[in-house]
XYZ file of C-alpha atoms in Angstrom:
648
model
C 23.083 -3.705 4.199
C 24.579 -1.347 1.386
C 22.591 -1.908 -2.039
C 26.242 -1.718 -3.623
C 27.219 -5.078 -3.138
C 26.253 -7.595 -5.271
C 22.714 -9.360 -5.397
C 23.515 -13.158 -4.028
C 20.645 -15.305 -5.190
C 19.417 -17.169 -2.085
C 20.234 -20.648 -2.463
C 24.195 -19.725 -2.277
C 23.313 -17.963 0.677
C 21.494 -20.755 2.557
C 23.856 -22.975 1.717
C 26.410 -21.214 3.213
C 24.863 -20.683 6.199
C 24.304 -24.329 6.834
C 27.838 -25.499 5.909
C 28.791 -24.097 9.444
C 28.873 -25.203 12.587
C 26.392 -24.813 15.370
C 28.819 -22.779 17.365
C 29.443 -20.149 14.174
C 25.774 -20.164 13.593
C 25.383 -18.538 16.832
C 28.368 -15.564 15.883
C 26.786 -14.911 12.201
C 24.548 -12.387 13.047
C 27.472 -10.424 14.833
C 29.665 -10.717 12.181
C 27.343 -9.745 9.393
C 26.251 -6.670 11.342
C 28.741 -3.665 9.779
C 30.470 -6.254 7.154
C 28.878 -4.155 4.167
C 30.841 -1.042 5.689
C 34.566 -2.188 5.279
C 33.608 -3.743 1.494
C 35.854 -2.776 -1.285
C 34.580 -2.805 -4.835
C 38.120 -3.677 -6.877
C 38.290 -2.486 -10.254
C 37.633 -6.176 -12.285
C 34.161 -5.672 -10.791
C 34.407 -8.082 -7.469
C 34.506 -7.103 -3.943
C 36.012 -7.753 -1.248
C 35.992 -8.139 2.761
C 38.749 -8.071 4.927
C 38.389 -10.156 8.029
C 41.266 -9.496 10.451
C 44.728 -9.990 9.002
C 44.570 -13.632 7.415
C 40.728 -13.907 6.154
C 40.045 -12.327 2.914
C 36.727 -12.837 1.238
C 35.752 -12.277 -1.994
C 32.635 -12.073 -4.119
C 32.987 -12.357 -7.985
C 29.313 -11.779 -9.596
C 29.010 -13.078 -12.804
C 27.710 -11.372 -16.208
C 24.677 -10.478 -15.245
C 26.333 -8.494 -11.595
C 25.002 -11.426 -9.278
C 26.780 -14.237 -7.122
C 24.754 -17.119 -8.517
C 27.038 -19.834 -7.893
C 29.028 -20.822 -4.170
C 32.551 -20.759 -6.056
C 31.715 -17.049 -7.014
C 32.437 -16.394 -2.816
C 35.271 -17.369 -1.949
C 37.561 -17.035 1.668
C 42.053 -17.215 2.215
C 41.131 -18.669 5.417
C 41.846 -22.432 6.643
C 38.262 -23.371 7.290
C 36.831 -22.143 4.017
C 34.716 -22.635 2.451
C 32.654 -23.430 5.224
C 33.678 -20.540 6.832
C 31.936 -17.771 9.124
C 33.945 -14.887 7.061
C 32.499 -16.274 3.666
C 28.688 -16.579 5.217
C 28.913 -13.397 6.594
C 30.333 -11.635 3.599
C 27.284 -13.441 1.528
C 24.616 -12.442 4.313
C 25.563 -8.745 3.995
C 24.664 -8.494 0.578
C 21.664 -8.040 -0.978
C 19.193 -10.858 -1.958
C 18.858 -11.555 -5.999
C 15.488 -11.905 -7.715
C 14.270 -15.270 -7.806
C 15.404 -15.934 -11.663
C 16.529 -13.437 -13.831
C 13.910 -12.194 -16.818
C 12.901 -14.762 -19.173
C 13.076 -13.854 -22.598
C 9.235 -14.093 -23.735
C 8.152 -17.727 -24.623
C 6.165 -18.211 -28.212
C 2.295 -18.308 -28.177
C 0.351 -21.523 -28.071
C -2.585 -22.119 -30.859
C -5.081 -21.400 -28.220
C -7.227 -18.362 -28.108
C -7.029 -16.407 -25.019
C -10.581 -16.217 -23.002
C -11.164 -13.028 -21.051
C -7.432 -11.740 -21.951
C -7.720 -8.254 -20.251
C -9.547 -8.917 -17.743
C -6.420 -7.685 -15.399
C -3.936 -4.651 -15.796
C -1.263 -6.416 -16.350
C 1.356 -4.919 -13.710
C 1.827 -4.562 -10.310
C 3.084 -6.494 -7.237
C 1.824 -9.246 -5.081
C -0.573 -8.956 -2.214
C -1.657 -10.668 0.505
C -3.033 -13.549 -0.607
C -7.231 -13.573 -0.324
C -8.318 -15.147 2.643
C -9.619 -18.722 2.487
C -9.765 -22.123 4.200
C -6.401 -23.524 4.914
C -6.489 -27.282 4.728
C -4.414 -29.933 6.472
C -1.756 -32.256 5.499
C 1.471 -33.762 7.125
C 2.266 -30.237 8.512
C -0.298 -29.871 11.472
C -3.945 -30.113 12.277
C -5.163 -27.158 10.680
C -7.995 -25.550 12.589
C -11.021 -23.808 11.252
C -10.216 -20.404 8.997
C -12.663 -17.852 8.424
C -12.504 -16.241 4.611
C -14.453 -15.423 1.633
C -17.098 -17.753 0.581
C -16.250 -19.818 -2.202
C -17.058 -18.792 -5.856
C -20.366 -20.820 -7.440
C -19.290 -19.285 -10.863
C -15.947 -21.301 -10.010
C -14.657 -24.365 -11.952
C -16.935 -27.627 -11.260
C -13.540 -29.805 -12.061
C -11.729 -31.006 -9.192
C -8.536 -29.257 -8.505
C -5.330 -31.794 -9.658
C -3.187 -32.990 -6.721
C 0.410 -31.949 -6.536
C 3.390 -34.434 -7.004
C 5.228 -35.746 -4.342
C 8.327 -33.384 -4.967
C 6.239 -30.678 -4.446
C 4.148 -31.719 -1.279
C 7.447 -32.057 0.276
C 8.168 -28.757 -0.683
C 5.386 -27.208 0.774
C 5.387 -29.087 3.733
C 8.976 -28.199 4.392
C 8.329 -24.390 3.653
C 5.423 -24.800 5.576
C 7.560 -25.779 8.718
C 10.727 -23.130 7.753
C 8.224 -20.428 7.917
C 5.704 -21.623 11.502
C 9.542 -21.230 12.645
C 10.250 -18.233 11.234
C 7.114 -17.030 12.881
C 7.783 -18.232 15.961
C 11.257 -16.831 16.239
C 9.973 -13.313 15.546
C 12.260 -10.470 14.303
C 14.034 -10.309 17.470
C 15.313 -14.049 16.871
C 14.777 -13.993 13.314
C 18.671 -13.571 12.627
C 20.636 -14.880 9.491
C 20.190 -18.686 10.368
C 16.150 -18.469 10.286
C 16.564 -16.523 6.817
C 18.598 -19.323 5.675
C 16.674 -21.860 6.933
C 13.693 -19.884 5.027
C 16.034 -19.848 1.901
C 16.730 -22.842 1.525
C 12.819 -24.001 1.692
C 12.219 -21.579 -0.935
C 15.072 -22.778 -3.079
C 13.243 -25.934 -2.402
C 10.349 -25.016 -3.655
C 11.109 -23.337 -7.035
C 12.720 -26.482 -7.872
C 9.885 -28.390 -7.230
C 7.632 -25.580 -9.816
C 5.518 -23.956 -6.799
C 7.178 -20.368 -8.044
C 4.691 -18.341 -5.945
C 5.445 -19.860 -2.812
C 9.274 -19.076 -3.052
C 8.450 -15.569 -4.078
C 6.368 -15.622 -1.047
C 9.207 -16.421 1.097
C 11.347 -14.216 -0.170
C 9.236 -11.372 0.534
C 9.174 -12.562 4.185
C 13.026 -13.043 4.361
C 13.673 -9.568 2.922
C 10.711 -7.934 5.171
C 12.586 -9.612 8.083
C 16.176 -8.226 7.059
C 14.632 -4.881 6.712
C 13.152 -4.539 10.476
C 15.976 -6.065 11.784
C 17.928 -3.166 10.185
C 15.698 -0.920 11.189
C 15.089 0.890 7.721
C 12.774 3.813 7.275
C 10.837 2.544 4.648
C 9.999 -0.816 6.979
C 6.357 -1.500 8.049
C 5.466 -4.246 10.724
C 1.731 -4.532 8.915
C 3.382 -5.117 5.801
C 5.775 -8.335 7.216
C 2.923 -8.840 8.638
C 0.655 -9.291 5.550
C 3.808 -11.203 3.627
C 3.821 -13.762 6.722
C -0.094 -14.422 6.366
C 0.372 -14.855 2.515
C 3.397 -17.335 3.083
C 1.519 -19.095 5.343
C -1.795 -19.446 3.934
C 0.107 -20.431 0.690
C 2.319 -23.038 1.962
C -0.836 -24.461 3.925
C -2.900 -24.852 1.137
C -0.314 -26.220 -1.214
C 0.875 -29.242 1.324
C -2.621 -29.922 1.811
C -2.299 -31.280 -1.600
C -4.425 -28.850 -3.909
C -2.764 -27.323 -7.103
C -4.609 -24.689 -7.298
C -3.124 -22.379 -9.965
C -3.757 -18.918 -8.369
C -1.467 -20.320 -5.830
C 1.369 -22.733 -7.184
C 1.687 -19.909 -9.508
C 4.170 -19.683 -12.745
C 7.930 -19.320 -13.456
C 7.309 -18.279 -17.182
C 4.491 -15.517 -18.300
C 2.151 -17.929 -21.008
C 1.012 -15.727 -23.751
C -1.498 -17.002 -25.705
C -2.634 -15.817 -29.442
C -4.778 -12.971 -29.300
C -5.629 -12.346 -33.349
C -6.128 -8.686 -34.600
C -6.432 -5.800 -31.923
C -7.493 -2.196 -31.726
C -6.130 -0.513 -28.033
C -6.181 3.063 -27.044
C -4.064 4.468 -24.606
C -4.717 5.096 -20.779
C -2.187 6.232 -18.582
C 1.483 5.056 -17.937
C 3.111 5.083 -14.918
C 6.788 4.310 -13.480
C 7.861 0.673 -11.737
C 10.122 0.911 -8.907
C 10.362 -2.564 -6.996
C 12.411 -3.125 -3.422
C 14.788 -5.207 -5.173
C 16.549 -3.092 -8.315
C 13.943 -2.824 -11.013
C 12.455 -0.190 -12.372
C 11.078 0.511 -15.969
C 7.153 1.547 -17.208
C 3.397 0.198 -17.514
C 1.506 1.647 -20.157
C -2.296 0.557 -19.829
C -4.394 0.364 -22.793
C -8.136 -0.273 -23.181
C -10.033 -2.127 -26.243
C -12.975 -0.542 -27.338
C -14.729 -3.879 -25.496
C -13.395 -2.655 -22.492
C -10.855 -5.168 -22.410
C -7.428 -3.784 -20.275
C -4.321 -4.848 -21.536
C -0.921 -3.440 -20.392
C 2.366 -2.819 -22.380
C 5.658 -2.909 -19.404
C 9.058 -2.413 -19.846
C 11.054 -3.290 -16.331
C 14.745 -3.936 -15.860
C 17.154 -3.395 -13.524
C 17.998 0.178 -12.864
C 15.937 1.220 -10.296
C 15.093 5.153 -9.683
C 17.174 6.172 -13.050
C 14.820 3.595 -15.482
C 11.800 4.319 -13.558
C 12.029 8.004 -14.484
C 13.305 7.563 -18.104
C 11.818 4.866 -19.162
C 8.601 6.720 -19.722
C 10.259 8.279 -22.892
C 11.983 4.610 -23.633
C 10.487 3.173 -27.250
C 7.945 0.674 -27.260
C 9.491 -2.747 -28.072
C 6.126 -3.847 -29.940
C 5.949 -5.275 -33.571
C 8.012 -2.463 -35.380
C 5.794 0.372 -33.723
C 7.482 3.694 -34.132
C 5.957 5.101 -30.380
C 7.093 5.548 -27.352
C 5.553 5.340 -23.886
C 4.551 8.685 -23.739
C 3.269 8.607 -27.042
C 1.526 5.562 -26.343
C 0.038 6.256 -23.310
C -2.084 9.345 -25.520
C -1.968 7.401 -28.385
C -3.198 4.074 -29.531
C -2.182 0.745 -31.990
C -3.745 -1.667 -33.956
C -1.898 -4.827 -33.620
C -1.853 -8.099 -36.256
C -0.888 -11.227 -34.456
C -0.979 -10.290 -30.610
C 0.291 -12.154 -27.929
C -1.321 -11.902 -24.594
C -0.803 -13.026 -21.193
C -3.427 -13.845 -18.788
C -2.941 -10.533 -17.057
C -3.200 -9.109 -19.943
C 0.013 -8.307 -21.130
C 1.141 -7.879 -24.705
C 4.256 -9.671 -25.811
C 6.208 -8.353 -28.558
C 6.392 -12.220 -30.636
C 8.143 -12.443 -33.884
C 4.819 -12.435 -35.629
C 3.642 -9.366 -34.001
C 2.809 -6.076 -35.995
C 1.896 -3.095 -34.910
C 1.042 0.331 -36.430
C -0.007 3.532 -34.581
C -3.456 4.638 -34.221
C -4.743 8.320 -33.444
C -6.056 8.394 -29.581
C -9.158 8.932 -27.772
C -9.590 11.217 -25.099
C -11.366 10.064 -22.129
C -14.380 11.647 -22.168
C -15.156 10.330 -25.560
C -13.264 7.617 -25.946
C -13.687 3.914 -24.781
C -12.168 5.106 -21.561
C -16.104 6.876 -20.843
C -17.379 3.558 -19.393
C -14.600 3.948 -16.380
C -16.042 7.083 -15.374
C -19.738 6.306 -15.819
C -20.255 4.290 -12.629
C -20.353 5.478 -9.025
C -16.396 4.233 -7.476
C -18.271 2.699 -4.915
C -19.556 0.109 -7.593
C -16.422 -0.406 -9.042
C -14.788 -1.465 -6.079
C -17.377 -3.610 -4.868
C -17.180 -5.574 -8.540
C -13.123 -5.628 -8.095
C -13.613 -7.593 -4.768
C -16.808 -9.701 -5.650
C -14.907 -10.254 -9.307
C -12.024 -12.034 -8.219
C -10.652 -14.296 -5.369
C -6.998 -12.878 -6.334
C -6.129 -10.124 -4.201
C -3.020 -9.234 -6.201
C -5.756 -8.789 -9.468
C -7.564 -6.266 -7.295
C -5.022 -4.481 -5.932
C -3.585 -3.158 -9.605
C -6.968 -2.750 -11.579
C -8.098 0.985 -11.961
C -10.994 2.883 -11.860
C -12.156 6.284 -12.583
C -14.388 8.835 -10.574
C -14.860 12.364 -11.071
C -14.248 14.422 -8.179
C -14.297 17.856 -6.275
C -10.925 18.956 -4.313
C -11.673 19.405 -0.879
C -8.056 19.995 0.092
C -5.741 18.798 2.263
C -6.009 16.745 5.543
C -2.612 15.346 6.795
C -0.892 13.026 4.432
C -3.384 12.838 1.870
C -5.686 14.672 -0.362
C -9.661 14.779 0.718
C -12.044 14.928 -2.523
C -15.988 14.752 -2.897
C -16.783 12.563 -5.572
C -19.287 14.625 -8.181
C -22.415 12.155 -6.989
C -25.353 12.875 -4.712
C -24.272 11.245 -1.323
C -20.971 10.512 -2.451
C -18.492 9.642 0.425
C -15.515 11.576 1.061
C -12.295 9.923 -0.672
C -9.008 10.045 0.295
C -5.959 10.159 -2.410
C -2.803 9.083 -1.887
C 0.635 9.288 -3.965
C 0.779 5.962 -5.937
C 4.126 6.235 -5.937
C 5.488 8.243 -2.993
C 9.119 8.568 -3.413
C 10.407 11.950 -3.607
C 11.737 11.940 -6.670
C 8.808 10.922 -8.813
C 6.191 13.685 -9.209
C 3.205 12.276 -7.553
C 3.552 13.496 -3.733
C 4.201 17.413 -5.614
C 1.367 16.888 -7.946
C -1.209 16.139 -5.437
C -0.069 18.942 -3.162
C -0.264 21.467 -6.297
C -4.066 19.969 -6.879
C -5.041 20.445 -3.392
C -4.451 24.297 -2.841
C -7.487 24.209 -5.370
C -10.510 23.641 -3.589
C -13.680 23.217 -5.558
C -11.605 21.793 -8.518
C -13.677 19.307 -10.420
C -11.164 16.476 -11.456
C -11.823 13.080 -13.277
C -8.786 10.700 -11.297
C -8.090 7.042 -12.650
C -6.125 5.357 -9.786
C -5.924 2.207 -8.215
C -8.061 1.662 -5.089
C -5.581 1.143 -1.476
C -8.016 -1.703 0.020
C -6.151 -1.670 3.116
C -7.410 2.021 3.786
C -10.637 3.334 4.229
C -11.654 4.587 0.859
C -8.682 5.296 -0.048
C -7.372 6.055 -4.361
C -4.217 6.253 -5.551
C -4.254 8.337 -8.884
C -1.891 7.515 -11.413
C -3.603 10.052 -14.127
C -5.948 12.962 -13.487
C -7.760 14.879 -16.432
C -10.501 17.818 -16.756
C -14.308 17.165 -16.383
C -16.250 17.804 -19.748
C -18.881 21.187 -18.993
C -16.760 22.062 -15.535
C -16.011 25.714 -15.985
C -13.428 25.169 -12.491
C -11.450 22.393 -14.245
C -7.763 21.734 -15.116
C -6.735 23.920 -18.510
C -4.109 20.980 -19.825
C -2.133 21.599 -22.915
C -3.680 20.344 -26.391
C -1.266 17.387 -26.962
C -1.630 16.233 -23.654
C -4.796 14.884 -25.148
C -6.984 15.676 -21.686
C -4.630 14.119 -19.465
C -1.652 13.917 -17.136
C 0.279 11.016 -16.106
C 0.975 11.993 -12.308
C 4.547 10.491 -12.526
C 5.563 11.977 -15.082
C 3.903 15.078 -15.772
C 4.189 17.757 -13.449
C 1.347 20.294 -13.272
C 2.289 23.860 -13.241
C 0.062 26.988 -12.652
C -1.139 26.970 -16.562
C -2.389 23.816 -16.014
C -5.065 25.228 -13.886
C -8.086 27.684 -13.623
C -7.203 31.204 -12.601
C -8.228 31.798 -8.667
C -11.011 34.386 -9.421
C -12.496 31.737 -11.186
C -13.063 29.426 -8.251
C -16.772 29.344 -7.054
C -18.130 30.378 -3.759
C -17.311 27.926 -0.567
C -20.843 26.175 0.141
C -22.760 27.208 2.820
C -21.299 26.144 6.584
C -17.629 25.418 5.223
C -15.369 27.667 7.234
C -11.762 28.142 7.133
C -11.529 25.835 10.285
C -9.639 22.324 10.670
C -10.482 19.916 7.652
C -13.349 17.729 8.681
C -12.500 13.334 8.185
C -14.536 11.400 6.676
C -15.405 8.211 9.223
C -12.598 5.655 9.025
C -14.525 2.468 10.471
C -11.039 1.119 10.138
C -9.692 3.093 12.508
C -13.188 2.880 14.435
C -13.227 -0.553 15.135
C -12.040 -2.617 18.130
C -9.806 -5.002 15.001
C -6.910 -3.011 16.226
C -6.433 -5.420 19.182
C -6.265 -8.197 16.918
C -3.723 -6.499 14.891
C -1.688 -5.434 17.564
C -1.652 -9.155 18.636
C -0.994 -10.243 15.554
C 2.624 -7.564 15.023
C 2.986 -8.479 18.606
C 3.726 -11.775 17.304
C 5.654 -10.866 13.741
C 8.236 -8.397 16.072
C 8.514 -10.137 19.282
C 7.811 -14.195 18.148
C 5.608 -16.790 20.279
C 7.105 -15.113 23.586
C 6.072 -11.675 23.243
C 2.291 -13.236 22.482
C 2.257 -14.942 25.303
C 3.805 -12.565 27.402
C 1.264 -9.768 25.828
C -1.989 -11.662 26.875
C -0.618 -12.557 30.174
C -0.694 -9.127 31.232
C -4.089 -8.294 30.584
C -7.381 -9.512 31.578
C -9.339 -11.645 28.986
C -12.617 -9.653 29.435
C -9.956 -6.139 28.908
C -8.584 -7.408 25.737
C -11.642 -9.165 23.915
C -14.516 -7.276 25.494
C -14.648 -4.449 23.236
C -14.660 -6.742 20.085
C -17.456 -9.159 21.835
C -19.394 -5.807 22.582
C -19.232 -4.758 19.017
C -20.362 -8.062 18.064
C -17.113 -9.147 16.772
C -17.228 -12.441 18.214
C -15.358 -14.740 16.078
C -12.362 -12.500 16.220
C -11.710 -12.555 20.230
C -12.461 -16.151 19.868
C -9.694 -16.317 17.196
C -7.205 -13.947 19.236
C -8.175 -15.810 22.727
C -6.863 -18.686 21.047
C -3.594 -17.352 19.289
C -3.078 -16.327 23.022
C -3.326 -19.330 24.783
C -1.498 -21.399 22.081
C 1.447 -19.155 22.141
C 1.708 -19.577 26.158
C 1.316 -23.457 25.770
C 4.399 -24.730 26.266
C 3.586 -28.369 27.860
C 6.712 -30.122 29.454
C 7.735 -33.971 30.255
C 8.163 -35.006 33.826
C 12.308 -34.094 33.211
C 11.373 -30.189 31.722
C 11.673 -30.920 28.403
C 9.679 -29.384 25.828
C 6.741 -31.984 25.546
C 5.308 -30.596 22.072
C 8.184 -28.382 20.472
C 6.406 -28.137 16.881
C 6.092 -24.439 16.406
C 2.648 -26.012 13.354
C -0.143 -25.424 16.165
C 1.115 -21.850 16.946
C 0.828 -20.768 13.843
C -2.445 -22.106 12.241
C -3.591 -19.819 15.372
C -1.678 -17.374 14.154
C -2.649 -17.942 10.580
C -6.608 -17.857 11.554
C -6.947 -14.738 13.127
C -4.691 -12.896 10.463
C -6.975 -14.482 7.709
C -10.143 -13.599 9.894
C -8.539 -9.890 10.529
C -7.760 -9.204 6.448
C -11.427 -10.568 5.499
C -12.705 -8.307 8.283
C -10.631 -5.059 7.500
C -11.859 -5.696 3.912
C -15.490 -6.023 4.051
C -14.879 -2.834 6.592
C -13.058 -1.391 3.384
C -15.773 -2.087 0.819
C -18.728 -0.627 3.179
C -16.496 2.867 3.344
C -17.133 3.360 -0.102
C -20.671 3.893 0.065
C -20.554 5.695 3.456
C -21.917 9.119 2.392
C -20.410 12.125 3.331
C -20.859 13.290 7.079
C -22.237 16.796 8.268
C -19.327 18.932 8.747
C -17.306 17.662 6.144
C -19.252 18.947 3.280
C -16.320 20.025 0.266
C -15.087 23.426 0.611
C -16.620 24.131 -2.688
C -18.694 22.196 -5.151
């Protein structure tokens, strides 16, 4: 699929697809396959597809450069439009955003409670694992997940309306036969079927669950492609979420966290003081790209100021210059970012997020450096604690996955694809830092290689935690340590920091060599020791094969899979390491994925894909509650013999 052609939202494109026949159905996935090759962009701005000598299609995006209405695609052949030249043409393109941005709505009266509590920016996760309830889709079977919150709300959770339990249960159903079908068989008519479902459901006002399936949709178009940057644990993930969120919401429960909203609410926040944090660059799969610039109130309260539009790479990397569209200020993101504001008549979502209202001020304040600063209190605590409050804080994954935390660290150096540091604390575990942002153009990937040819470097990092890896940071901003004499040497106005997508460190930036201190005692210049990954360790791995067996290959290739091998071979190891509820939970995927019951004439007795994939759905929520807790104990693993840091 070329990224040239124009964005078609998705309901254009499911409604395309089922316009056809059965028998065209079958030749859409041949047709689409090169269609984006022989497209010619005209000089009005449309495109255009040449099917043999009578079948011309063409695709007219409006104003905004997407197809968002079915007589913006149009076909010269007899049948159209319920053509297979149109559908094609349509399925070759790219898929549009859900809505376009939404110009920021005004503030209600109400005062905002706990309005930083989040950072504001970053995608969707996984959704947190939980109990998946039943209704009209399926008997849903037992889920193992988090325990529930006593701090939560006493009130009972309001029941959905009709419109949208049908939309749920009918997204519900698109998606157990998405999952079923696999990649393999996961061609243009499953998407559609997917696409319309979601269409379905963000006209019913369950906005989450449509983004969910879009994910899913465009994770499936991607591995069917074969793109480099496709991962089968990440479908994987956006198939559990879509799931677990479609099963919850037909069970009747409108929970907010996961019927979600179409409009950002910002809420009056009164008189503010922020300092800058960091900034980084936004780069999303689907054409965006801008700036988040985090901010902290001297209560420790985060907020976040973003600017994102569509641009992709070329916003991502200038918008960190771009001027901050905030109450009149006269700053900019980089100014911003080392700077700070005191604002008269904020606006604030519940991410914490500052809107830029009509009856917003803002004037500039001098910054704060972090050691001094109300930035200290992020550094103060071991990282171990700080991730164990992000995952006991919240039941939202999503929340966790973009707060940040700060550590103070020695370089160890290099060990494969990431960066090994010692954090600065008696039996500290070893941490592993990763690019947050890892395309090549965007300074991160060269920034961490420049810090790690300096062993023994004392650094203070503020990153986000990866809690799919084994103590794992990604820095978005690194600074000196306060009293280090082996520290970075940053320029004056950088105000003790560097934003690591941004700012690229050169040799100035850091201590000359002769200052570096001696290597501790019993660290030789011999292969970089690991620090335990009981990821990695652990007998989950089946599972999780079983589990992408499933996502690539579809109900067949599970069955097929635990046919082959011995119960006692596949699920001993996890019984033996006392991991007993996930072999039960795989056993069971297995053997409903090779139940296929039959009438006395052959027929398919029980077709419903629903009991498959609660199976499904249960050991993936078991597995992602697993890998985390397996997560949260690596932080507090202390560092083994043989990999003490090269220098400290």
């Amino acid at each position: 699929m070329s990224t040239e052609l124009p964005p078609v939202a998705p309901e254009v494109l499911a409604e395309a697809v089922e316009n056809l026949t059965a028998r065209l159905r079958k030749k859409l996935d041949d047709a689409t396959a090169g269609c984006a090759d022989g497209a010619v962009h005209e000089a009005d701005g449309s495109v255009t597809f040449r099917f043999g000598e009578d079948a011309l299609v063409t695709l007219r995006p409006g104003p905004a450069g997407t197809v968002t209405e079915a007589g913006q695609a149009t076909c010269t052949c007899l049948l159209a439009p319920r053509c297979l030249h149109r559908a094609a043409a349509l399925g070759a393109a790219p898929l549009a955003d859900a809505a376009p941005p939404e110009p920021e709505p005004e503030p209600t009266a109400a005062v905002p409670t706990g309005a930083g509590a989040g950072a504001g920016a970053g995608a969707g996760a996984a959704a947190a694992a939980g109990a998946t309830a039943e209704a009209g889709v399926g008997a849903a079977p037992a889920v193992s997940g988090d325990p529930a919150d006593p701090s939560g709300p006493a009130e009972p959770v309001p029941a959905l309306n009709p419109a949208q339990l049908g939309a749920a249960a009918a997204l519900w159903h698109a998606a157990a036969e998405a999952l079923a079908a696999g990649v393999t068989a996961g061609g243009a008519v499953v998407q559609a079927e997917l696409l319309r479902a979601a269409h379905t459901a963000r006209l019913a006002g369950l906005p989450r669950a449509e983004a969910a399936a879009l994910r899913v949709v465009r994770g499936l178009r991607s591995a069917r492609e074969r793109r480099t940057a496709h991962r089968l644990g990440d479908l994987t993930g956006s198939f559990r979420e879509l799931l677990h969120t479609a099963g919850v919401l037909a069970s009747g429960a409108a929970d907010p966290a996961l019927t979600g909203t179409s409009r950002r609410a910002y809420t009056a926040g009164g008189s503010l003081q922020v300092h800058g944090l960091c900034r980084e660059p936004v780069l999303s799969a689907t054409g965006y790209g801008g700036v988040v610039t985090h901010l902290l109130a001297p209560d420790g309260s985060r907020y976040s100021i973003s600017d994102v539009r569509p641009g992709g790479l070329a916003r991502a990397r200038g918008a960190g210059r771009a001027s901050v569209a905030l109450g009149g200020a006269t700053l900019d993101h980089a100014g911003l970012a080392r700077g700070g504001l005191r604002i008269v008549g904020a606006t604030v979502s519940a991410e914490g997020r500052l809107g830029a209202g009509r009856g917003v001020k803002a004037t500039p304040l001098p910054g704060a450096a972090w050691a001094d600063g109300p930035a200290a209190p992020l550094f103060a605590r071991p990282a171990a604690e700080a991730v164990a409050a992000l995952l006991a804080g919240t039941a939202d994954a999503a929340a966790a996955e973009t707060a940040l935390i700060g550590c103070d660290v020695v370089v160890v150096g290099a060990a494969g694809d990431h960066l090994l540091v010692h954090e600065a604390r008696p039996d500290a575990p070893l941490l592993r830092l990763l690019p947050a942002h890892p395309h090549p153009e965007l300074p991160h990937t060269e920034n961490l290689r420049r810090i790690a040819s300096y062993p023994g470097l004392h650094l203070r990092v503020l990153g986000r935690p990866d809690l799919d890896r084994a103590a794992t940071l990604r820095p978005v901003a690194v600074g000196p340590v306060a009293g280090e004499p082996y520290t970075l040497r940053l320029p004056e106005e950088w105000l003790g920091r560097a934003d690591l997508g941004y700012d690229r460190l050169q040799g100035s930036h850091f201590p000359p060599p002769d200052a570096a201190p001696e290597p501790a005692a019993g660290a030789g210049p011999g292969p970089m020791a690991e620090a335990p990954d009981p990821l990695a360790d652990s007998p989950l791995w089946r599972v999780r094969r079983l589990l992408e067996t499933g996502v690539a290959g579809g109900r067949r290739a599970v069955a097929e899979a635990a046919r082959g091998t011995a119960p006692q071979t596949a699920y001993g190891p996890l019984r033996r390491a006392g991991l007993t509820a996930a072999a039960d939970l795989a056993a069971a995927l297995a053997a409903e994925a090779d139940r296929r019951p039959r009438d006395a004439f052959g027929r398919l007795a029980d077709p419903s894909p629903d009991g498959y994939a609660w199976a499904w759905l249960a050991a993936a929520t078991h597995l992602a509650a697993a890998e985390r807790s397996l997560v949260a104990a690596s932080w507090t693993a202390a560092t083994p013999s043989g990999a003490t840091p090269a220098a400290r």
